[in-house]
Amino acid sequence: MTQRAGGDHYGDVIVRVSGLEYAVDGRLILEDINFDVREGEIFGIMGMSGSGKSTTLRCLMGLIQPSAGTIEIDGEVITGQSEDDLNSARIKMGMCFQMAALFDSMTVHENVAFGLKRHTKLSKDEIAGRVAENLAIVGLTGFEDYMPADLSGGMRKRVGIARAMIMHPKILLYDEPTSGLDPITAGQINGLILRLRQEFGTTSIVVTHEVDRLFAIADRVMMIDERTVTACGTPEELFRSDNERVRAFVAGDMYGPTDMCLTGPQGPG
């Protein structure tokens, strides 16, 4: 096991990505992406808009298939699998989308219960109990009958997290979890990510361009730049990086390397 700051420990590798490549119409979006994530780790993926962060997340979830390379989730290689075979791996993961992606026509209860109704044979009372339990974890007890339109942005994101947690996944994937939120609400979301690790041992992979918020919770962070991995290490190691582009991005220095400022998007986030 690998020691983490504060005396805690990671478990075994639960996500392993090797030689990942993704192309659209012959144009490379991702190239030679390699990393692993250990059980209980909060692993960050950062980079400029269009660098391929969200594309990496969609590959991990099996929403898109890479052009080359392998992805292993909890010992199971998911690349090249059929949609039916992918479902067994997806059950181990929960996805928290950037805009929460709630069903507008469903109540909070119905949104959170969606996975249970679709994938289990639990009774109505059992489902109601699980929904109440998960809403309590994210601090939304009493909001079961609200519609998404009646909620703030931060509340919608917390509903999205409750829905992602409902199947008790080992891994939670977050796409820009604090984007567009005020500092207090963003801090609450960060606190929730930490709490899920502490109470349930949840492994989290967090994709964002918000460096300060990511560094406040992440054990390790990988930076994607110009389609590939530029750096990977603890926040402290990235602060001290010898790579000028990494230092400029971490510092939020718009007057850093000129080529970074002028480089256009490589493709989807």
C-alpha positions as a LaTeX table, in Angstrom:
\begin{tabular}{lrrr}
\hline
Residue & $x$ (\AA) & $y$ (\AA) & $z$ (\AA) \\
\hline
Met1 & 0.00 & 0.00 & 0.00 \\
Thr2 & 1.08 & 3.56 & $-0.63$ \\
Gln3 & 1.15 & 6.15 & 2.15 \\
Arg4 & $-0.84$ & 9.33 & 1.76 \\
Ala5 & $-0.27$ & 12.64 & 3.51 \\
Gly6 & $-1.67$ & 12.56 & 7.03 \\
Gly7 & $-0.76$ & 8.93 & 7.65 \\
Asp8 & $-3.61$ & 7.31 & 5.68 \\
His9 & $-2.96$ & 4.70 & 3.01 \\
Tyr10 & $-4.13$ & 3.96 & $-0.51$ \\
Gly11 & $-5.32$ & 0.51 & $-1.48$ \\
Asp12 & $-4.42$ & $-1.41$ & $-4.62$ \\
Val13 & $-4.64$ & 0.03 & $-8.13$ \\
Ile14 & $-8.33$ & 0.24 & $-9.11$ \\
Val15 & $-7.96$ & 2.18 & $-12.40$ \\
Arg16 & $-5.12$ & 1.62 & $-14.85$ \\
Val17 & $-4.85$ & 3.45 & $-18.19$ \\
Ser18 & $-2.13$ & 2.45 & $-20.67$ \\
Gly19 & $-1.31$ & 4.05 & $-24.02$ \\
Leu20 & $-4.74$ & 5.66 & $-24.35$ \\
Glu21 & $-5.39$ & 7.37 & $-27.65$ \\
Tyr22 & $-8.53$ & 8.99 & $-28.99$ \\
Ala23 & $-9.01$ & 10.49 & $-32.45$ \\
Val24 & $-11.89$ & 12.11 & $-34.30$ \\
Asp25 & $-11.82$ & 12.05 & $-38.11$ \\
Gly26 & $-8.12$ & 11.26 & $-37.99$ \\
Arg27 & $-7.33$ & 14.16 & $-35.64$ \\
Leu28 & $-5.74$ & 13.16 & $-32.34$ \\
Ile29 & $-7.52$ & 14.44 & $-29.23$ \\
Leu30 & $-5.56$ & 12.27 & $-26.77$ \\
Glu31 & $-2.20$ & 10.58 & $-27.29$ \\
Asp32 & $-0.22$ & 8.15 & $-25.11$ \\
Ile33 & $-2.15$ & 8.78 & $-21.88$ \\
Asn34 & $-0.81$ & 6.62 & $-19.03$ \\
Phe35 & $-1.80$ & 6.73 & $-15.35$ \\
Asp36 & $-3.18$ & 4.66 & $-12.50$ \\
Val37 & $-5.43$ & 5.44 & $-9.54$ \\
Arg38 & $-5.46$ & 3.58 & $-6.23$ \\
Glu39 & $-8.40$ & 2.68 & $-4.04$ \\
Gly40 & $-9.39$ & 5.56 & $-1.76$ \\
Glu41 & $-7.34$ & 8.10 & $-3.70$ \\
Ile42 & $-8.63$ & 11.48 & $-4.85$ \\
Phe43 & $-7.01$ & 11.83 & $-8.26$ \\
Gly44 & $-7.24$ & 15.06 & $-10.22$ \\
Ile45 & $-7.04$ & 15.66 & $-13.96$ \\
Met46 & $-6.43$ & 19.27 & $-14.97$ \\
Gly47 & $-5.62$ & 21.18 & $-18.12$ \\
Met48 & $-6.72$ & 24.04 & $-20.32$ \\
Ser49 & $-10.14$ & 24.06 & $-21.95$ \\
Gly50 & $-10.08$ & 21.68 & $-24.90$ \\
Ser51 & $-7.07$ & 19.74 & $-23.60$ \\
Gly52 & $-8.93$ & 16.42 & $-23.45$ \\
Lys53 & $-9.77$ & 16.19 & $-19.72$ \\
Ser54 & $-13.45$ & 15.39 & $-20.14$ \\
Thr55 & $-12.71$ & 13.12 & $-23.08$ \\
Thr56 & $-10.49$ & 11.06 & $-20.77$ \\
Leu57 & $-13.36$ & 10.82 & $-18.28$ \\
Arg58 & $-15.81$ & 9.67 & $-20.96$ \\
Cys59 & $-13.35$ & 6.98 & $-22.03$ \\
Leu60 & $-13.08$ & 5.77 & $-18.43$ \\
Met61 & $-16.86$ & 5.50 & $-18.18$ \\
Gly62 & $-17.08$ & 3.66 & $-21.48$ \\
Leu63 & $-19.22$ & 6.38 & $-23.02$ \\
Ile64 & $-16.78$ & 6.55 & $-25.93$ \\
Gln65 & $-14.25$ & 3.96 & $-27.11$ \\
Pro66 & $-10.58$ & 4.99 & $-27.47$ \\
Ser67 & $-8.77$ & 4.54 & $-30.77$ \\
Ala68 & $-5.94$ & 2.68 & $-29.02$ \\
Gly69 & $-4.73$ & 1.67 & $-25.58$ \\
Thr70 & $-6.36$ & $-0.12$ & $-22.66$ \\
Ile71 & $-8.45$ & 0.89 & $-19.66$ \\
Glu72 & $-8.69$ & $-1.44$ & $-16.68$ \\
Ile73 & $-11.36$ & $-0.90$ & $-14.01$ \\
Asp74 & $-11.03$ & $-2.95$ & $-10.82$ \\
Gly75 & $-9.11$ & $-5.67$ & $-12.66$ \\
Glu76 & $-11.41$ & $-5.75$ & $-15.71$ \\
Val77 & $-10.28$ & $-4.47$ & $-19.12$ \\
Ile78 & $-13.19$ & $-2.46$ & $-20.53$ \\
Thr79 & $-11.72$ & $-1.32$ & $-23.85$ \\
Gly80 & $-13.21$ & $-3.14$ & $-26.82$ \\
Gln81 & $-16.13$ & $-4.53$ & $-24.83$ \\
Ser82 & $-19.71$ & $-4.59$ & $-26.05$ \\
Glu83 & $-22.30$ & $-2.30$ & $-24.48$ \\
Asp84 & $-23.76$ & $-5.19$ & $-22.48$ \\
Asp85 & $-20.35$ & $-6.25$ & $-21.16$ \\
Leu86 & $-19.55$ & $-2.65$ & $-20.19$ \\
Asn87 & $-22.50$ & $-2.53$ & $-17.81$ \\
Ser88 & $-20.78$ & $-4.75$ & $-15.23$ \\
Ala89 & $-17.88$ & $-2.28$ & $-15.07$ \\
Arg90 & $-20.15$ & 0.77 & $-15.07$ \\
Ile91 & $-21.94$ & $-0.49$ & $-11.97$ \\
Lys92 & $-18.63$ & 0.03 & $-10.14$ \\
Met93 & $-18.56$ & 3.70 & $-11.21$ \\
Gly94 & $-20.77$ & 6.73 & $-10.67$ \\
Met95 & $-20.63$ & 9.74 & $-12.98$ \\
Cys96 & $-21.24$ & 13.30 & $-11.76$ \\
Phe97 & $-21.75$ & 15.41 & $-14.87$ \\
Gln98 & $-20.72$ & 19.06 & $-15.13$ \\
Met99 & $-24.28$ & 20.39 & $-15.34$ \\
Ala100 & $-25.67$ & 17.64 & $-13.04$ \\
Ala101 & $-27.66$ & 16.24 & $-16.03$ \\
Leu102 & $-30.80$ & 15.73 & $-13.98$ \\
Phe103 & $-34.07$ & 14.72 & $-15.62$ \\
Asp104 & $-36.08$ & 17.95 & $-15.62$ \\
Ser105 & $-39.43$ & 16.13 & $-15.60$ \\
Met106 & $-38.54$ & 14.05 & $-12.52$ \\
Thr107 & $-38.52$ & 15.02 & $-8.85$ \\
Val108 & $-35.33$ & 14.86 & $-6.79$ \\
His109 & $-36.47$ & 11.50 & $-5.41$ \\
Glu110 & $-37.13$ & 10.11 & $-8.89$ \\
Asn111 & $-33.77$ & 11.33 & $-10.17$ \\
Val112 & $-31.83$ & 9.74 & $-7.32$ \\
Ala113 & $-33.86$ & 6.51 & $-7.48$ \\
Phe114 & $-33.43$ & 6.11 & $-11.24$ \\
Gly115 & $-30.52$ & 3.65 & $-11.11$ \\
Leu116 & $-32.14$ & 1.49 & $-8.42$ \\
Lys117 & $-35.39$ & 1.21 & $-10.36$ \\
Arg118 & $-33.53$ & 0.32 & $-13.54$ \\
His119 & $-30.92$ & $-2.11$ & $-12.20$ \\
Thr120 & $-32.36$ & $-3.68$ & $-9.03$ \\
Lys121 & $-35.50$ & $-5.46$ & $-7.82$ \\
Leu122 & $-35.72$ & $-3.54$ & $-4.55$ \\
Ser123 & $-39.16$ & $-2.77$ & $-3.20$ \\
Lys124 & $-40.62$ & 0.73 & $-3.26$ \\
Asp125 & $-39.95$ & 1.12 & 0.47 \\
Glu126 & $-36.37$ & $-0.12$ & 0.12 \\
Ile127 & $-35.73$ & 2.34 & $-2.69$ \\
Ala128 & $-37.24$ & 5.18 & $-0.66$ \\
Gly129 & $-34.93$ & 4.30 & 2.23 \\
Arg130 & $-31.84$ & 4.29 & 0.03 \\
Val131 & $-32.83$ & 7.61 & $-1.56$ \\
Ala132 & $-33.38$ & 9.20 & 1.86 \\
Glu133 & $-30.02$ & 7.87 & 3.04 \\
Asn134 & $-28.15$ & 9.32 & 0.07 \\
Leu135 & $-29.92$ & 12.68 & 0.21 \\
Ala136 & $-28.98$ & 12.90 & 3.89 \\
Ile137 & $-25.33$ & 12.31 & 3.00 \\
Val138 & $-25.35$ & 15.27 & 0.58 \\
Gly139 & $-27.35$ & 17.46 & 2.96 \\
Leu140 & $-30.65$ & 17.52 & 1.06 \\
Thr141 & $-33.07$ & 15.78 & 3.42 \\
Gly142 & $-36.58$ & 17.11 & 2.82 \\
Phe143 & $-36.02$ & 17.98 & $-0.85$ \\
Glu144 & $-37.38$ & 14.69 & $-2.25$ \\
Asp145 & $-40.41$ & 16.29 & $-3.94$ \\
Tyr146 & $-38.61$ & 19.30 & $-5.40$ \\
Met147 & $-38.10$ & 19.62 & $-9.15$ \\
Pro148 & $-34.60$ & 20.38 & $-10.51$ \\
Ala149 & $-35.79$ & 23.82 & $-11.67$ \\
Asp150 & $-36.52$ & 24.72 & $-8.04$ \\
Leu151 & $-32.94$ & 24.06 & $-6.90$ \\
Ser152 & $-29.80$ & 26.18 & $-6.94$ \\
Gly153 & $-26.82$ & 25.12 & $-9.04$ \\
Gly154 & $-25.00$ & 23.74 & $-6.02$ \\
Met155 & $-28.06$ & 21.78 & $-4.90$ \\
Arg156 & $-28.46$ & 20.26 & $-8.36$ \\
Lys157 & $-24.84$ & 19.13 & $-8.27$ \\
Arg158 & $-25.41$ & 17.53 & $-4.87$ \\
Val159 & $-28.45$ & 15.70 & $-6.24$ \\
Gly160 & $-26.24$ & 14.51 & $-9.09$ \\
Ile161 & $-23.73$ & 13.17 & $-6.56$ \\
Ala162 & $-26.50$ & 11.43 & $-4.59$ \\
Arg163 & $-27.72$ & 9.80 & $-7.81$ \\
Ala164 & $-24.18$ & 8.71 & $-8.72$ \\
Met165 & $-23.73$ & 7.20 & $-5.23$ \\
Ile166 & $-27.01$ & 5.27 & $-5.13$ \\
Met167 & $-25.53$ & 2.02 & $-6.55$ \\
His168 & $-22.68$ & 2.13 & $-4.00$ \\
Pro169 & $-19.95$ & 2.49 & $-6.65$ \\
Lys170 & $-16.30$ & 2.04 & $-5.77$ \\
Ile171 & $-15.33$ & 4.98 & $-8.01$ \\
Leu172 & $-16.92$ & 8.39 & $-8.51$ \\
Leu173 & $-16.04$ & 10.43 & $-11.59$ \\
Tyr174 & $-16.57$ & 14.19 & $-11.40$ \\
Asp175 & $-16.59$ & 16.49 & $-14.43$ \\
Glu176 & $-16.00$ & 20.10 & $-13.28$ \\
Pro177 & $-17.83$ & 19.59 & $-9.93$ \\
Thr178 & $-17.31$ & 23.17 & $-8.68$ \\
Ser179 & $-17.52$ & 25.04 & $-11.98$ \\
Gly180 & $-19.83$ & 28.07 & $-11.82$ \\
Leu181 & $-20.37$ & 27.83 & $-8.06$ \\
Asp182 & $-19.73$ & 30.51 & $-5.47$ \\
Pro183 & $-16.76$ & 29.87 & $-3.12$ \\
Ile184 & $-18.89$ & 28.67 & $-0.19$ \\
Thr185 & $-20.89$ & 26.19 & $-2.28$ \\
Ala186 & $-17.73$ & 25.02 & $-4.05$ \\
Gly187 & $-16.17$ & 24.42 & $-0.64$ \\
Gln188 & $-19.20$ & 22.33 & 0.35 \\
Ile189 & $-18.80$ & 20.15 & $-2.75$ \\
Asn190 & $-15.09$ & 19.69 & $-2.01$ \\
Gly191 & $-15.96$ & 18.79 & 1.57 \\
Leu192 & $-18.44$ & 16.21 & 0.33 \\
Ile193 & $-15.82$ & 14.57 & $-1.90$ \\
Leu194 & $-13.49$ & 14.30 & 1.10 \\
Arg195 & $-16.27$ & 12.97 & 3.33 \\
Leu196 & $-17.16$ & 10.21 & 0.86 \\
Arg197 & $-13.54$ & 9.04 & 0.92 \\
Gln198 & $-13.37$ & 9.19 & 4.71 \\
Glu199 & $-16.68$ & 7.45 & 5.44 \\
Phe200 & $-16.99$ & 5.03 & 2.53 \\
Gly201 & $-13.48$ & 4.68 & 1.08 \\
Thr202 & $-14.72$ & 6.05 & $-2.23$ \\
Thr203 & $-12.13$ & 6.55 & $-4.95$ \\
Ser204 & $-12.63$ & 9.87 & $-6.76$ \\
Ile205 & $-11.38$ & 11.10 & $-10.12$ \\
Val206 & $-11.96$ & 14.84 & $-10.44$ \\
Val207 & $-11.64$ & 16.66 & $-13.77$ \\
Thr208 & $-11.38$ & 20.44 & $-13.53$ \\
His209 & $-9.46$ & 23.52 & $-14.61$ \\
Glu210 & $-9.91$ & 25.11 & $-11.17$ \\
Val211 & $-6.45$ & 24.52 & $-9.74$ \\
Asp212 & $-6.88$ & 25.94 & $-6.24$ \\
Arg213 & $-10.01$ & 23.92 & $-5.53$ \\
Leu214 & $-8.50$ & 20.75 & $-6.94$ \\
Phe215 & $-5.24$ & 21.10 & $-5.02$ \\
Ala216 & $-7.21$ & 21.55 & $-1.78$ \\
Ile217 & $-8.47$ & 17.94 & $-1.94$ \\
Ala218 & $-6.38$ & 15.92 & $-4.39$ \\
Asp219 & $-3.73$ & 13.41 & $-3.38$ \\
Arg220 & $-2.23$ & 13.44 & $-6.87$ \\
Val221 & $-2.92$ & 15.48 & $-9.97$ \\
Met222 & $-2.25$ & 14.78 & $-13.64$ \\
Met223 & $-2.00$ & 17.61 & $-16.16$ \\
Ile224 & $-2.95$ & 17.03 & $-19.79$ \\
Asp225 & $-1.43$ & 19.48 & $-22.26$ \\
Glu226 & $-1.13$ & 19.25 & $-26.04$ \\
Arg227 & $-3.00$ & 15.92 & $-26.07$ \\
Thr228 & $-0.77$ & 14.07 & $-23.62$ \\
Val229 & 0.33 & 13.87 & $-19.98$ \\
Thr230 & 2.66 & 16.73 & $-19.14$ \\
Ala231 & 3.01 & 16.09 & $-15.41$ \\
Cys232 & 1.66 & 13.85 & $-12.67$ \\
Gly233 & 2.34 & 14.06 & $-8.95$ \\
Thr234 & 1.23 & 15.56 & $-5.66$ \\
Pro235 & 0.09 & 19.20 & $-5.67$ \\
Glu236 & 3.39 & 20.10 & $-4.00$ \\
Glu237 & 5.36 & 18.37 & $-6.76$ \\
Leu238 & 3.42 & 20.20 & $-9.47$ \\
Phe239 & 4.04 & 23.53 & $-7.72$ \\
Arg240 & 7.77 & 22.76 & $-7.93$ \\
Ser241 & 7.67 & 21.38 & $-11.49$ \\
Asp242 & 10.58 & 22.09 & $-13.81$ \\
Asn243 & 8.10 & 22.38 & $-16.69$ \\
Glu244 & 7.40 & 26.06 & $-17.40$ \\
Arg245 & 3.94 & 25.35 & $-18.83$ \\
Val246 & 2.93 & 23.36 & $-15.76$ \\
Arg247 & 4.12 & 26.13 & $-13.43$ \\
Ala248 & 2.28 & 28.77 & $-15.46$ \\
Phe249 & $-0.98$ & 26.81 & $-15.41$ \\
Val250 & $-0.74$ & 26.06 & $-11.68$ \\
Ala251 & $-0.02$ & 29.72 & $-10.94$ \\
Gly252 & $-2.81$ & 30.92 & $-13.25$ \\
Asp253 & $-0.22$ & 33.05 & $-15.01$ \\
Met254 & $-1.76$ & 34.43 & $-18.20$ \\
Tyr255 & 1.62 & 35.98 & $-18.97$ \\
Gly256 & 3.38 & 32.61 & $-18.74$ \\
Pro257 & 4.69 & 30.73 & $-21.79$ \\
Thr258 & 3.48 & 32.53 & $-24.89$ \\
Asp259 & 2.78 & 29.31 & $-26.77$ \\
Met260 & 0.41 & 28.17 & $-24.00$ \\
Cys261 & $-1.62$ & 31.36 & $-24.28$ \\
Leu262 & $-1.87$ & 31.06 & $-28.06$ \\
Thr263 & $-2.46$ & 27.33 & $-28.31$ \\
Gly264 & $-6.03$ & 26.67 & $-29.44$ \\
Pro265 & $-8.25$ & 23.85 & $-28.20$ \\
Gln266 & $-7.14$ & 20.36 & $-29.19$ \\
Gly267 & $-10.68$ & 19.04 & $-29.13$ \\
Pro268 & $-13.42$ & 18.22 & $-26.63$ \\
Gly269 & $-12.64$ & 19.18 & $-22.99$ \\
\hline
\end{tabular}
